[in-house]
CSV table of C-alpha atoms in Angstrom, one decimal:
chain,number,residue,atom,x,y,z
A,24,UNK,CA,63.9,81.9,60.6
A,25,UNK,CA,66.5,79.4,62.8
A,26,UNK,CA,69.3,82.4,62.3
A,27,UNK,CA,67.5,84.7,63.0
A,28,UNK,CA,66.2,83.3,66.6
A,29,UNK,CA,69.7,82.1,67.1
A,30,UNK,CA,71.1,85.7,67.0
A,31,UNK,CA,69.6,86.8,70.3
A,32,UNK,CA,70.2,83.7,72.1
A,33,UNK,CA,74.0,84.0,71.2
A,34,UNK,CA,73.9,87.5,72.3
A,35,UNK,CA,72.6,86.3,75.7
A,36,UNK,CA,74.6,83.4,76.0
A,37,UNK,CA,77.8,85.7,75.3
A,38,UNK,CA,77.0,88.3,77.7
A,39,UNK,CA,76.1,86.0,80.2
A,40,UNK,CA,79.8,84.6,79.9
A,41,UNK,CA,80.8,88.4,79.8
A,42,UNK,CA,79.0,88.4,83.8
A,43,UNK,CA,80.4,84.9,85.2
A,44,UNK,CA,84.0,86.3,83.8
A,45,UNK,CA,83.5,89.6,85.5
A,46,UNK,CA,82.2,88.5,89.1
A,47,UNK,CA,85.6,86.1,88.9
A,48,UNK,CA,87.7,88.8,88.4
A,49,UNK,CA,85.3,92.0,90.3
A,50,UNK,CA,83.9,89.9,93.2
A,51,UNK,CA,82.0,93.1,94.0
A,52,UNK,CA,80.4,92.9,91.1
A,53,UNK,CA,78.7,89.5,92.0
A,54,UNK,CA,77.0,91.2,95.2
A,55,UNK,CA,76.0,94.2,93.0
A,56,UNK,CA,74.4,92.4,90.2
A,57,UNK,CA,77.2,93.2,87.4
A,58,UNK,CA,77.9,96.8,87.9
A,59,UNK,CA,80.2,98.3,90.4
A,60,UNK,CA,79.6,101.5,92.7
A,61,UNK,CA,80.6,103.9,90.4
A,62,UNK,CA,82.9,106.9,90.8
A,63,UNK,CA,80.7,109.0,93.2
A,64,UNK,CA,78.7,107.1,95.5
A,65,UNK,CA,82.2,105.5,96.3
A,66,UNK,CA,84.0,108.7,97.2
A,67,UNK,CA,82.4,108.1,100.7
A,68,UNK,CA,83.5,104.7,101.1
A,69,UNK,CA,86.4,103.9,103.1
A,70,UNK,CA,89.1,104.3,100.5
A,71,UNK,CA,89.1,107.5,98.8
A,72,UNK,CA,92.8,107.2,97.9
A,73,UNK,CA,91.9,105.0,94.7
A,74,UNK,CA,89.4,107.9,93.5
A,75,UNK,CA,92.2,111.0,94.1
A,76,UNK,CA,94.4,109.1,92.0
A,77,UNK,CA,91.8,108.4,89.5
A,78,UNK,CA,90.6,112.2,89.0
A,79,UNK,CA,94.4,113.6,89.1
A,80,UNK,CA,95.2,110.7,86.2
A,81,UNK,CA,91.9,111.9,84.1
A,82,UNK,CA,93.1,115.9,84.7
A,83,UNK,CA,97.0,115.5,84.2
A,84,UNK,CA,97.9,112.5,81.5
A,85,UNK,CA,98.6,113.0,78.2
A,86,UNK,CA,98.1,109.5,77.7
A,87,UNK,CA,94.1,109.6,79.5
A,88,UNK,CA,93.6,113.0,77.8
A,89,UNK,CA,94.0,111.6,74.0
A,90,UNK,CA,92.1,108.6,74.8
A,91,UNK,CA,89.3,110.4,76.3
A,92,UNK,CA,89.6,112.7,73.0
A,93,UNK,CA,89.6,110.0,71.3
A,94,UNK,CA,86.7,108.2,72.7
A,95,UNK,CA,84.7,111.1,72.2
A,96,UNK,CA,84.9,112.1,68.7
A,97,UNK,CA,84.1,108.1,68.4
A,98,UNK,CA,81.1,108.8,69.6
A,99,UNK,CA,81.9,107.4,72.9
A,100,UNK,CA,82.0,109.7,75.5
A,101,UNK,CA,82.7,108.9,78.9
A,102,UNK,CA,81.7,110.1,82.0
A,103,UNK,CA,83.4,109.7,85.2
A,104,UNK,CA,80.8,108.8,87.2
A,105,UNK,CA,79.2,106.3,85.0
A,106,UNK,CA,82.3,104.5,83.4
A,107,UNK,CA,84.5,103.7,86.3
A,108,UNK,CA,84.3,102.1,89.7
A,109,UNK,CA,86.7,101.3,92.2
A,110,UNK,CA,86.5,98.0,93.3
A,111,UNK,CA,88.3,95.5,95.3
A,112,UNK,CA,89.3,93.0,93.2
A,113,UNK,CA,90.7,89.1,93.3
A,114,UNK,CA,94.1,87.8,93.2
A,115,UNK,CA,96.8,90.1,91.8
A,116,UNK,CA,94.5,92.4,88.6
A,117,UNK,CA,95.0,96.1,89.0
A,118,UNK,CA,92.0,96.7,86.8
A,119,UNK,CA,89.3,95.2,84.0
A,120,UNK,CA,87.2,96.5,81.1
A,121,UNK,CA,83.8,94.8,82.1
A,122,UNK,CA,82.5,94.7,78.1
A,123,UNK,CA,79.1,94.2,79.6
A,124,UNK,CA,78.1,97.0,81.4
A,125,UNK,CA,81.0,99.1,79.2
A,126,UNK,CA,82.8,100.4,82.8
A,127,UNK,CA,86.4,100.3,83.5
A,128,UNK,CA,87.3,98.8,87.3
A,129,UNK,CA,90.2,100.1,89.2
A,130,UNK,CA,91.6,97.5,91.6
A,131,UNK,CA,91.8,99.8,94.5
A,132,UNK,CA,93.5,97.2,97.0
A,133,UNK,CA,96.3,96.4,93.8
A,134,UNK,CA,96.6,100.0,92.3
A,135,UNK,CA,100.0,101.1,94.3
A,136,UNK,CA,100.5,104.8,93.3
A,137,UNK,CA,99.5,107.5,90.6
A,138,UNK,CA,102.2,106.0,88.3
A,139,UNK,CA,100.8,103.1,88.6
A,140,UNK,CA,96.8,104.1,88.1
A,141,UNK,CA,98.3,106.1,85.0
A,142,UNK,CA,98.9,102.8,83.2
A,143,UNK,CA,95.6,100.8,84.7
A,144,UNK,CA,93.4,103.7,83.3
A,145,UNK,CA,95.3,103.8,79.8
A,146,UNK,CA,95.5,100.5,79.4
A,147,UNK,CA,91.8,100.1,80.0
A,148,UNK,CA,90.9,102.8,77.7
A,149,UNK,CA,92.6,100.9,75.1
A,150,UNK,CA,90.2,98.3,75.3
A,151,UNK,CA,87.4,100.7,75.9
A,152,UNK,CA,88.3,102.3,72.6
A,153,UNK,CA,88.2,99.0,70.6
A,154,UNK,CA,85.1,98.1,72.1
A,155,UNK,CA,83.9,101.4,71.1
A,156,UNK,CA,85.2,101.8,67.7
A,157,UNK,CA,85.3,97.8,66.1
A,158,UNK,CA,82.5,94.9,67.2
A,159,UNK,CA,85.2,93.2,69.5
A,160,UNK,CA,83.8,89.3,70.6
A,161,UNK,CA,85.9,89.6,73.9
A,162,UNK,CA,84.1,86.4,75.2
A,163,UNK,CA,83.7,84.1,71.8
A,164,UNK,CA,87.4,85.2,70.0
A,165,UNK,CA,90.2,84.9,71.8
A,166,UNK,CA,92.0,86.4,68.9
A,167,UNK,CA,89.9,89.6,69.4
A,168,UNK,CA,90.9,89.7,73.2
A,169,UNK,CA,94.6,89.3,72.4
A,170,UNK,CA,94.7,92.6,69.5
A,171,UNK,CA,93.4,94.8,71.8
A,172,UNK,CA,96.1,93.3,75.2
A,173,UNK,CA,98.8,93.6,72.4
A,174,UNK,CA,97.3,97.2,71.7
A,175,UNK,CA,96.8,97.9,75.4
A,176,UNK,CA,100.5,96.6,76.1
A,177,UNK,CA,102.1,98.8,73.4
A,178,UNK,CA,100.1,102.1,73.5
A,179,UNK,CA,99.8,102.6,77.3
A,180,UNK,CA,103.8,102.7,78.8
A,181,UNK,CA,103.4,99.5,80.5
A,182,UNK,CA,106.4,98.6,78.5
A,183,UNK,CA,108.6,101.9,79.1
A,184,UNK,CA,112.3,101.2,79.3
A,185,UNK,CA,111.7,103.1,83.0
A,186,UNK,CA,109.0,100.2,83.8
A,187,UNK,CA,111.2,97.5,82.5
A,188,UNK,CA,114.5,98.4,84.0
A,189,UNK,CA,112.4,98.1,87.6
A,190,UNK,CA,111.3,94.8,86.3
A,191,UNK,CA,115.1,94.2,85.8
A,192,UNK,CA,114.3,93.4,82.4
A,193,UNK,CA,116.2,95.7,79.6
A,194,UNK,CA,119.0,95.1,77.1
A,195,UNK,CA,117.3,92.5,75.3
A,196,UNK,CA,117.1,93.2,70.7
A,197,UNK,CA,113.6,94.1,70.0
A,198,UNK,CA,113.0,94.7,73.5
A,199,UNK,CA,109.6,96.3,73.3
A,200,UNK,CA,107.7,93.8,71.2
A,201,UNK,CA,109.2,91.0,73.2
A,202,UNK,CA,107.7,92.7,76.6
A,203,UNK,CA,104.4,94.2,74.4
A,204,UNK,CA,104.3,90.4,73.7
A,205,UNK,CA,104.6,89.4,77.1
A,206,UNK,CA,102.2,91.5,78.7
A,207,UNK,CA,99.8,90.3,76.5
A,208,UNK,CA,99.7,87.1,77.5
A,209,UNK,CA,99.8,87.5,81.1
A,210,UNK,CA,96.8,89.9,80.7
A,211,UNK,CA,95.0,87.1,78.4
A,212,UNK,CA,95.6,84.3,81.5
A,213,UNK,CA,94.1,86.7,84.2
A,214,UNK,CA,91.2,86.9,82.7
A,215,UNK,CA,90.8,83.5,80.7
A,216,UNK,CA,90.9,79.9,81.9
A,217,UNK,CA,92.6,79.1,79.1
A,218,UNK,CA,96.3,77.3,78.9
A,219,UNK,CA,99.3,79.6,78.0
A,220,UNK,CA,99.8,77.7,74.8
A,221,UNK,CA,96.3,79.0,73.9
A,222,UNK,CA,97.2,82.5,74.7
A,223,UNK,CA,100.5,82.2,72.7
A,224,UNK,CA,99.3,81.5,69.6
A,225,UNK,CA,96.2,83.7,69.9
A,226,UNK,CA,99.1,86.7,70.0
A,227,UNK,CA,101.1,85.3,68.1
A,228,UNK,CA,98.4,85.2,65.2
A,229,UNK,CA,97.7,88.9,65.6
A,230,UNK,CA,100.4,90.3,66.6
A,231,UNK,CA,101.9,92.0,63.6
A,232,UNK,CA,98.8,93.4,62.5
A,233,UNK,CA,97.5,94.5,66.3
A,234,UNK,CA,101.2,95.8,67.1
A,235,UNK,CA,101.2,98.7,64.0
A,236,UNK,CA,97.3,99.8,64.6
A,237,UNK,CA,98.6,102.6,66.7
A,238,UNK,CA,95.2,104.2,66.7
A,239,UNK,CA,94.6,106.7,68.1
A,240,UNK,CA,98.0,108.3,68.8
A,241,UNK,CA,99.4,107.7,65.4
A,242,UNK,CA,102.7,106.7,67.1
A,243,UNK,CA,103.8,104.3,69.9
A,244,UNK,CA,104.2,107.1,73.2
A,245,UNK,CA,107.2,105.7,74.6
A,246,UNK,CA,107.0,108.3,77.5
A,247,UNK,CA,104.8,111.0,78.5
A,248,UNK,CA,106.7,113.7,75.9
A,249,UNK,CA,105.8,111.1,73.1
A,250,UNK,CA,102.0,111.4,74.3
A,251,UNK,CA,101.6,115.0,74.6
A,252,UNK,CA,102.7,115.1,70.8
A,253,UNK,CA,100.4,112.4,69.9
A,254,UNK,CA,97.8,114.5,71.4
A,255,UNK,CA,98.8,117.8,69.6
A,256,UNK,CA,98.7,116.0,66.4
A,257,UNK,CA,95.6,114.4,67.2
A,258,UNK,CA,93.8,117.6,68.0
A,259,UNK,CA,95.4,119.2,65.1
A,260,UNK,CA,93.9,116.5,62.7
A,261,UNK,CA,90.0,117.0,64.5
A,262,UNK,CA,90.4,120.4,63.9
A,263,UNK,CA,91.3,120.2,59.7
A,264,UNK,CA,88.6,117.3,59.4
A,265,UNK,CA,86.3,119.7,61.1
A,266,UNK,CA,87.0,122.3,59.0
A,267,UNK,CA,87.0,120.6,55.6
């Protein structure tokens, strides 16, 4: 009986912790009780640029189109009005996945252009996909967060050769793996009040298995062409299983 009584209490504590972290990084969530303004209501806000960039991403980006199909196939269809919110954020954060509301926050004060929006939405949809398909303890097990951050850095195109050249990072052996590891650590530190050493240890513990988990792409989509091929293969795979 003690265990049964403790489970709801633990779940409530985890939800409260989720909301505290969300409010620290996304201050508009504090004022609105944990949920952003949503797509349609914020169309009439001062900054409509975020909305235009988002809509173009959802309609045209092959990474995002595959992830949206995969979410729907997994029983977690994404609703534009419900699951995306353009907000002002603290620091240099570009976006985040608020697990307490299953909502993707897009930091309109930090997202610079269409390419940046594409990467942020893809990155956060990987987190949403992981949240859909597995029981992720985002706030009680840093290794779970580390795994999803490794996957997001690996599959979002954030470590593409073009992006790394712009960062003046290139020419290193096993460079993609190094980039994924470094970006995952930075992402953890942006949303958790832990030391760099703890973040590094968590990433190193899960890196091999999570780096090799390439679902739903089935490969590392190094560029949009790879992403289009992955989307085509996913659609063909879906048709195959639906006909069995």
